[in-house]
mmCIF file of C-alpha atoms in Angstrom:
data_model
loop_
_atom_site.group_PDB
_atom_site.id
_atom_site.type_symbol
_atom_site.label_atom_id
_atom_site.label_comp_id
_atom_site.label_asym_id
_atom_site.label_seq_id
_atom_site.Cartn_x
_atom_site.Cartn_y
_atom_site.Cartn_z
ATOM 1 C CA MET A 1 106.959 4.024 141.118
ATOM 2 C CA SER A 2 109.922 6.413 141.340
ATOM 3 C CA PRO A 3 111.120 7.993 138.063
ATOM 4 C CA ILE A 4 114.267 6.760 136.341
ATOM 5 C CA PHE A 5 115.662 10.318 136.320
ATOM 6 C CA GLU A 6 115.163 12.534 139.379
ATOM 7 C CA PRO A 7 115.295 16.327 138.968
ATOM 8 C CA LEU A 8 117.925 18.101 141.040
ATOM 9 C CA GLY A 9 117.496 21.502 142.663
ATOM 10 C CA SER A 10 118.145 23.685 139.620
ATOM 11 C CA PRO A 11 116.470 23.492 136.178
ATOM 12 C CA ASN A 12 117.840 21.074 133.566
ATOM 13 C CA ARG A 13 119.774 19.061 136.160
ATOM 14 C CA TRP A 14 119.099 15.348 136.580
ATOM 15 C CA ARG A 15 120.285 12.384 138.613
ATOM 16 C CA PRO A 16 119.899 8.934 136.982
ATOM 17 C CA SER A 17 118.883 5.934 139.041
ATOM 18 C CA ALA A 18 120.505 2.521 138.617
ATOM 19 C CA LEU A 19 117.599 1.641 136.286
ATOM 20 C CA ALA A 20 119.046 4.006 133.640
ATOM 21 C CA GLY A 21 122.110 1.772 133.256
ATOM 22 C CA GLY A 22 123.112 0.075 130.018
ATOM 23 C CA PRO A 23 124.379 -3.468 129.417
ATOM 24 C CA PHE A 24 128.021 -2.379 129.609
ATOM 25 C CA ALA A 25 129.439 0.915 130.896
ATOM 26 C CA GLY A 26 127.321 4.011 131.445
ATOM 27 C CA LEU A 27 123.656 4.647 130.711
ATOM 28 C CA GLN A 28 121.376 2.954 128.184
ATOM 29 C CA GLY A 29 121.000 5.094 125.061
ATOM 30 C CA GLY A 30 117.234 4.666 125.046
ATOM 31 C CA ALA A 31 117.021 6.004 128.592
ATOM 32 C CA VAL A 32 119.100 9.053 127.670
ATOM 33 C CA ALA A 33 117.029 9.739 124.529
ATOM 34 C CA SER A 34 113.847 9.390 126.579
ATOM 35 C CA LEU A 35 115.028 11.954 129.143
ATOM 36 C CA LEU A 36 115.946 14.515 126.478
ATOM 37 C CA THR A 37 112.630 13.961 124.704
ATOM 38 C CA ALA A 38 110.596 14.160 127.920
ATOM 39 C CA GLU A 39 112.016 17.622 128.648
ATOM 40 C CA VAL A 40 110.920 18.942 125.251
ATOM 41 C CA GLU A 41 107.471 17.332 125.491
ATOM 42 C CA ALA A 42 106.979 18.945 128.909
ATOM 43 C CA LEU A 43 107.480 22.376 127.330
ATOM 44 C CA ALA A 44 105.365 21.682 124.251
ATOM 45 C CA ALA A 45 102.037 22.696 125.796
ATOM 46 C CA VAL A 46 103.525 25.839 127.352
ATOM 47 C CA ARG A 47 105.187 26.942 124.110
ATOM 48 C CA ASN A 48 102.319 25.777 121.860
ATOM 49 C CA TRP A 49 104.602 23.496 119.837
ATOM 50 C CA GLY A 50 102.017 20.758 119.433
ATOM 51 C CA THR A 51 102.638 17.005 119.563
ATOM 52 C CA ALA A 52 106.085 15.401 119.253
ATOM 53 C CA VAL A 53 105.907 13.310 116.075
ATOM 54 C CA SER A 54 109.576 12.445 115.534
ATOM 55 C CA ALA A 55 112.831 12.227 117.480
ATOM 56 C CA THR A 56 116.343 11.494 116.269
ATOM 57 C CA ALA A 57 119.029 10.869 118.885
ATOM 58 C CA TRP A 58 122.794 10.783 118.395
ATOM 59 C CA PHE A 59 124.834 9.007 121.069
ATOM 60 C CA LEU A 60 128.158 10.819 120.882
ATOM 61 C CA ARG A 61 129.960 8.920 123.647
ATOM 62 C CA PRO A 62 128.968 6.791 126.652
ATOM 63 C CA THR A 63 126.981 8.717 129.262
ATOM 64 C CA PRO A 64 128.392 8.037 132.741
ATOM 65 C CA MET A 65 126.287 7.248 135.801
ATOM 66 C CA THR A 66 126.578 10.717 137.312
ATOM 67 C CA ASP A 67 124.602 13.944 137.665
ATOM 68 C CA LEU A 68 123.622 15.354 134.286
ATOM 69 C CA ARG A 69 122.730 18.700 132.764
ATOM 70 C CA THR A 70 120.760 19.448 129.631
ATOM 71 C CA GLN A 71 120.174 22.453 127.386
ATOM 72 C CA LEU A 72 117.336 23.053 124.929
ATOM 73 C CA SER A 73 117.711 25.040 121.719
ATOM 74 C CA VAL A 74 114.878 26.149 119.418
ATOM 75 C CA VAL A 75 115.938 25.406 115.839
ATOM 76 C CA SER A 76 112.649 26.467 114.245
ATOM 77 C CA GLU A 77 109.353 27.644 115.736
ATOM 78 C CA GLY A 78 106.779 27.645 112.956
ATOM 79 C CA GLY A 79 103.060 28.075 112.533
ATOM 80 C CA ARG A 80 102.510 24.326 112.201
ATOM 81 C CA VAL A 81 105.890 22.617 112.735
ATOM 82 C CA SER A 82 108.618 23.298 115.312
ATOM 83 C CA VAL A 83 112.064 21.714 115.621
ATOM 84 C CA ILE A 84 113.797 21.602 119.003
ATOM 85 C CA ASP A 85 117.252 20.297 119.987
ATOM 86 C CA ASN A 86 118.153 19.065 123.467
ATOM 87 C CA THR A 87 121.712 18.148 124.456
ATOM 88 C CA LEU A 88 123.113 16.350 127.499
ATOM 89 C CA TRP A 89 126.429 16.641 129.360
ATOM 90 C CA PRO A 90 127.800 15.082 132.543
ATOM 91 C CA ASP A 91 127.630 17.873 135.111
ATOM 92 C CA GLY A 92 130.900 19.791 135.159
ATOM 93 C CA GLU A 93 132.096 18.550 131.738
ATOM 94 C CA ASP A 94 132.227 20.400 128.407
ATOM 95 C CA GLN A 95 131.975 17.478 125.968
ATOM 96 C CA PRO A 96 128.367 16.395 125.287
ATOM 97 C CA CYS A 97 127.313 12.747 125.463
ATOM 98 C CA ALA A 98 124.071 12.832 123.465
ATOM 99 C CA THR A 99 121.725 15.124 121.599
ATOM 100 C CA VAL A 100 118.156 14.731 120.353
ATOM 101 C CA ARG A 101 116.286 16.680 117.666
ATOM 102 C CA LEU A 102 112.497 16.629 117.979
ATOM 103 C CA THR A 103 109.929 17.565 115.357
ATOM 104 C CA LEU A 104 106.611 18.725 116.799
ATOM 105 C CA SER A 105 103.418 19.515 114.922
ATOM 106 C CA ARG A 106 100.117 21.110 115.829
ATOM 107 C CA GLU A 107 97.383 18.701 114.852
ATOM 108 C CA ARG A 108 94.916 19.956 112.255
ATOM 109 C CA ALA A 109 92.204 17.741 110.791
ATOM 110 C CA VAL A 110 92.170 17.308 107.008
ATOM 111 C CA GLU A 111 89.165 15.761 105.319
ATOM 112 C CA VAL A 112 90.059 13.020 102.846
ATOM 113 C CA PRO A 113 87.117 11.053 101.382
ATOM 114 C CA GLY A 114 87.334 7.346 102.065
ATOM 115 C CA SER A 115 90.051 7.670 104.690
ATOM 116 C CA GLY A 116 89.832 6.672 108.311
ATOM 117 C CA ASP A 117 91.509 4.577 110.939
ATOM 118 C CA HIS A 118 91.439 0.860 110.240
ATOM 119 C CA ALA A 119 90.704 -0.982 113.453
ATOM 120 C CA SER A 120 92.486 -4.254 114.160
ATOM 121 C CA GLU A 121 91.858 -6.940 116.719
ATOM 122 C CA PRO A 122 93.302 -5.785 120.084
ATOM 123 C CA VAL A 123 96.290 -7.721 121.405
ATOM 124 C CA ASP A 124 96.867 -8.714 125.031
ATOM 125 C CA PRO A 125 100.667 -8.954 125.523
ATOM 126 C CA LEU A 126 100.160 -10.717 128.857
ATOM 127 C CA GLN A 127 99.379 -13.892 126.910
ATOM 128 C CA PHE A 128 102.955 -14.020 125.572
ATOM 129 C CA PRO A 129 105.979 -15.542 127.388
ATOM 130 C CA LEU A 130 107.863 -13.337 129.804
ATOM 131 C CA ARG A 131 111.464 -12.446 128.936
ATOM 132 C CA SER A 132 113.992 -11.334 131.583
ATOM 133 C CA PRO A 133 117.351 -10.551 129.947
ATOM 134 C CA HIS A 134 120.220 -9.647 132.273
ATOM 135 C CA ALA A 135 123.120 -7.251 131.770
ATOM 136 C CA VAL A 136 126.601 -8.777 131.507
ATOM 137 C CA HIS A 137 127.763 -6.710 134.497
ATOM 138 C CA GLY A 138 125.096 -8.281 136.734
ATOM 139 C CA ARG A 139 123.861 -4.940 138.080
ATOM 140 C CA SER A 140 120.524 -3.186 137.624
ATOM 141 C CA TRP A 141 119.921 -1.754 134.166
ATOM 142 C CA PHE A 142 117.255 -0.190 131.983
ATOM 143 C CA MET A 143 115.602 -3.503 131.131
ATOM 144 C CA ASP A 144 114.814 -3.948 134.834
ATOM 145 C CA ALA A 145 112.562 -0.880 134.585
ATOM 146 C CA MET A 146 110.202 -2.652 132.206
ATOM 147 C CA GLU A 147 108.345 -5.879 131.572
ATOM 148 C CA ALA A 148 109.293 -7.673 128.353
ATOM 149 C CA ARG A 149 107.285 -10.326 126.513
ATOM 150 C CA ALA A 150 107.674 -11.929 123.085
ATOM 151 C CA SER A 151 105.097 -13.080 120.538
ATOM 152 C CA ASP A 152 105.891 -14.901 117.294
ATOM 153 C CA ASP A 153 106.403 -11.671 115.355
ATOM 154 C CA ALA A 154 106.983 -8.896 117.902
ATOM 155 C CA ALA A 155 108.600 -8.002 121.206
ATOM 156 C CA TRP A 156 106.460 -6.177 123.773
ATOM 157 C CA PHE A 157 107.607 -3.784 126.494
ATOM 158 C CA ARG A 158 105.817 -2.069 129.378
ATOM 159 C CA LEU A 159 107.663 0.490 131.493
ATOM 160 C CA HIS A 160 107.009 0.130 135.220
ATOM 161 C CA HIS A 161 108.901 3.328 136.086
ATOM 162 C CA PRO A 162 108.324 6.720 134.418
ATOM 163 C CA ILE A 163 111.315 8.297 132.681
ATOM 164 C CA THR A 164 110.530 11.538 134.514
ATOM 165 C CA GLU A 165 107.397 12.812 136.174
ATOM 166 C CA GLY A 166 104.954 13.847 133.429
ATOM 167 C CA ALA A 167 106.931 12.351 130.519
ATOM 168 C CA GLY A 168 105.059 12.504 127.212
ATOM 169 C CA PRO A 169 104.063 9.727 124.774
ATOM 170 C CA LEU A 170 107.137 9.865 122.543
ATOM 171 C CA ALA A 171 109.495 9.694 125.532
ATOM 172 C CA GLY A 172 107.724 6.519 126.632
ATOM 173 C CA VAL A 173 108.210 4.897 123.214
ATOM 174 C CA LEU A 174 111.922 5.654 122.746
ATOM 175 C CA GLY A 175 113.105 3.311 125.500
ATOM 176 C CA PRO A 176 111.431 0.183 124.096
ATOM 177 C CA ALA A 177 112.289 1.242 120.523
ATOM 178 C CA ASP A 178 115.996 1.366 121.404
ATOM 179 C CA TRP A 179 116.010 -2.456 121.733
ATOM 180 C CA THR A 180 115.014 -2.922 118.069
ATOM 181 C CA HIS A 181 118.472 -3.858 116.784
ATOM 182 C CA GLY A 182 118.809 -6.597 119.403
ATOM 183 C CA ILE A 183 115.422 -8.250 118.880
ATOM 184 C CA ALA A 184 116.108 -9.870 115.494
ATOM 185 C CA ARG A 185 119.892 -10.278 115.664
ATOM 186 C CA PRO A 186 121.111 -12.528 112.823
ATOM 187 C CA PHE A 187 123.811 -14.042 115.078
ATOM 188 C CA GLN A 188 123.835 -14.525 118.842
ATOM 189 C CA ASN A 189 126.777 -14.125 121.231
ATOM 190 C CA VAL A 190 129.216 -13.288 118.427
ATOM 191 C CA VAL A 191 129.598 -9.503 118.444
ATOM 192 C CA ALA A 192 128.275 -6.506 120.317
ATOM 193 C CA ASP A 193 126.117 -4.200 118.201
ATOM 194 C CA PRO A 194 125.778 -0.712 119.738
ATOM 195 C CA ASN A 195 123.647 1.816 117.882
ATOM 196 C CA PRO A 196 125.147 5.327 117.537
ATOM 197 C CA ASN A 197 121.766 6.816 116.640
ATOM 198 C CA LEU A 198 118.044 6.218 117.009
ATOM 199 C CA THR A 199 115.084 7.618 115.069
ATOM 200 C CA VAL A 200 111.430 7.158 116.022
ATOM 201 C CA GLN A 201 108.451 8.544 114.112
ATOM 202 C CA LEU A 202 104.884 8.330 115.412
ATOM 203 C CA PHE A 203 101.657 9.015 113.571
ATOM 204 C CA ARG A 204 99.622 8.479 116.739
ATOM 205 C CA PRO A 205 100.444 8.076 120.430
ATOM 206 C CA PRO A 206 100.213 4.598 121.951
ATOM 207 C CA VAL A 207 97.037 3.569 123.747
ATOM 208 C CA GLY A 208 97.953 2.075 127.099
ATOM 209 C CA ALA A 209 101.374 1.225 128.515
ATOM 210 C CA TRP A 210 102.460 -1.533 126.106
ATOM 211 C CA VAL A 211 104.778 -0.782 123.159
ATOM 212 C CA GLY A 212 105.508 -3.504 120.610
ATOM 213 C CA VAL A 213 108.352 -3.741 118.086
ATOM 214 C CA ARG A 214 108.167 -5.857 114.940
ATOM 215 C CA ALA A 215 111.872 -5.748 114.130
ATOM 216 C CA GLN A 216 114.248 -6.407 111.241
ATOM 217 C CA THR A 217 118.039 -6.303 111.288
ATOM 218 C CA ARG A 218 120.634 -6.387 108.541
ATOM 219 C CA TRP A 219 124.335 -6.883 109.256
ATOM 220 C CA ARG A 220 127.379 -6.529 107.000
ATOM 221 C CA PRO A 221 130.188 -8.100 109.063
ATOM 222 C CA ALA A 222 132.788 -7.482 106.324
ATOM 223 C CA ALA A 223 132.386 -3.749 107.002
ATOM 224 C CA GLY A 224 131.433 -3.986 110.674
ATOM 225 C CA ILE A 225 128.143 -2.144 110.224
ATOM 226 C CA GLY A 226 124.434 -2.867 110.077
ATOM 227 C CA THR A 227 120.956 -1.477 110.581
ATOM 228 C CA GLY A 228 117.944 -2.118 112.740
ATOM 229 C CA SER A 229 114.411 -1.064 111.891
ATOM 230 C CA GLY A 230 110.882 -1.962 112.765
ATOM 231 C CA VAL A 231 107.192 -1.235 113.011
ATOM 232 C CA LEU A 232 106.055 0.178 116.356
ATOM 233 C CA LEU A 233 102.792 -1.063 117.837
ATOM 234 C CA ASP A 234 100.377 -0.622 120.676
ATOM 235 C CA VAL A 235 97.682 -3.104 121.646
ATOM 236 C CA ASN A 236 95.423 -1.735 118.888
ATOM 237 C CA GLY A 237 97.902 -1.817 115.999
ATOM 238 C CA GLU A 238 100.577 0.240 114.315
ATOM 239 C CA ILE A 239 101.702 3.590 115.758
ATOM 240 C CA GLY A 240 104.931 4.378 113.869
ATOM 241 C CA ARG A 241 108.426 3.342 112.820
ATOM 242 C CA VAL A 242 111.914 3.011 114.310
ATOM 243 C CA SER A 243 115.361 2.826 112.692
ATOM 244 C CA MET A 244 119.012 2.976 113.713
ATOM 245 C CA SER A 245 122.538 2.340 112.464
ATOM 246 C CA VAL A 246 124.530 -0.467 114.086
ATOM 247 C CA ILE A 247 128.281 -0.693 114.681
ATOM 248 C CA LEU A 248 129.567 -4.257 115.052
ATOM 249 C CA VAL A 249 132.241 -4.690 117.721
ATOM 250 C CA PRO A 250 134.003 -8.009 118.459
ATOM 251 C CA PHE A 251 133.606 -9.431 121.938
ATOM 252 C CA PRO A 252 136.879 -9.443 123.914
ATOM 253 C CA LYS A 253 138.753 -12.707 123.484
ATOM 254 C CA ALA A 254 138.751 -15.026 126.474
ATOM 255 C CA GLU A 255 141.958 -15.100 128.490
ATOM 256 C CA PRO A 256 143.922 -18.382 128.364
ATOM 257 C CA ALA A 257 143.230 -20.557 131.402
ATOM 258 C CA SER A 258 146.837 -20.259 132.565
ATOM 259 C CA GLN A 259 146.621 -16.480 132.852
ATOM 260 C CA THR A 260 145.205 -14.655 135.824
ATOM 261 C CA ALA A 261 142.214 -12.531 134.978
ATOM 262 C CA PRO A 262 142.594 -8.830 135.835
ATOM 263 C CA ALA A 263 140.623 -7.439 138.712
ATOM 264 C CA GLN A 264 137.314 -5.825 137.742
ATOM 265 C CA GLY A 265 136.645 -2.276 138.897
#
């Protein structure tokens, strides 16, 4: 399968496919965060940064469907922990659209008596009903790049297209995790709920292609804000956590029947 972001001729230049699209205008935030994270993970082995254990993304403004450029910055390069920023701009523009800060750690075993991984019964997400949500604009979008299924207590996602060639484990988790705030929405078809940020923390990489989210959401309509959070899973159990802020935005009011709807661009 072709990657969702294709590298252009020069370093740190990318072209998104239609599968990077969001439900409204521009790119899906989870796709953007995944791209920025994948770039850092690709350098981790070369720079001896270790494993990416946490990523926090800030979505500063909508990212347009156009050629993109990125720039990495080393915040801290330590003996055990390193912190790396990666920022994205539309090519030819000065105002950034998104930035991600990754924490990476070199693994080092610590003996703790009585500790150990607690195995759970493996889950087969293929037994759960298939979900195929569509974007309001009717075009291809990021959800089309993955298979989605739902159990009684979790939503399951499996990417069928890589974010980039050689993307690392954390990059593969961020896309599914970005749907957390929409999985357990307290009200349906009332407001839009974009998330201006996204934080994912892993204590182990997922086994296999499936990523599950056991989500919770809390909304405060009187202030127009909320949160989304959840436990992240693979087929063998828990792998980490996700959280984000939510901004509640009213849907546009329907035009009266007597008025002519404006042309859509």
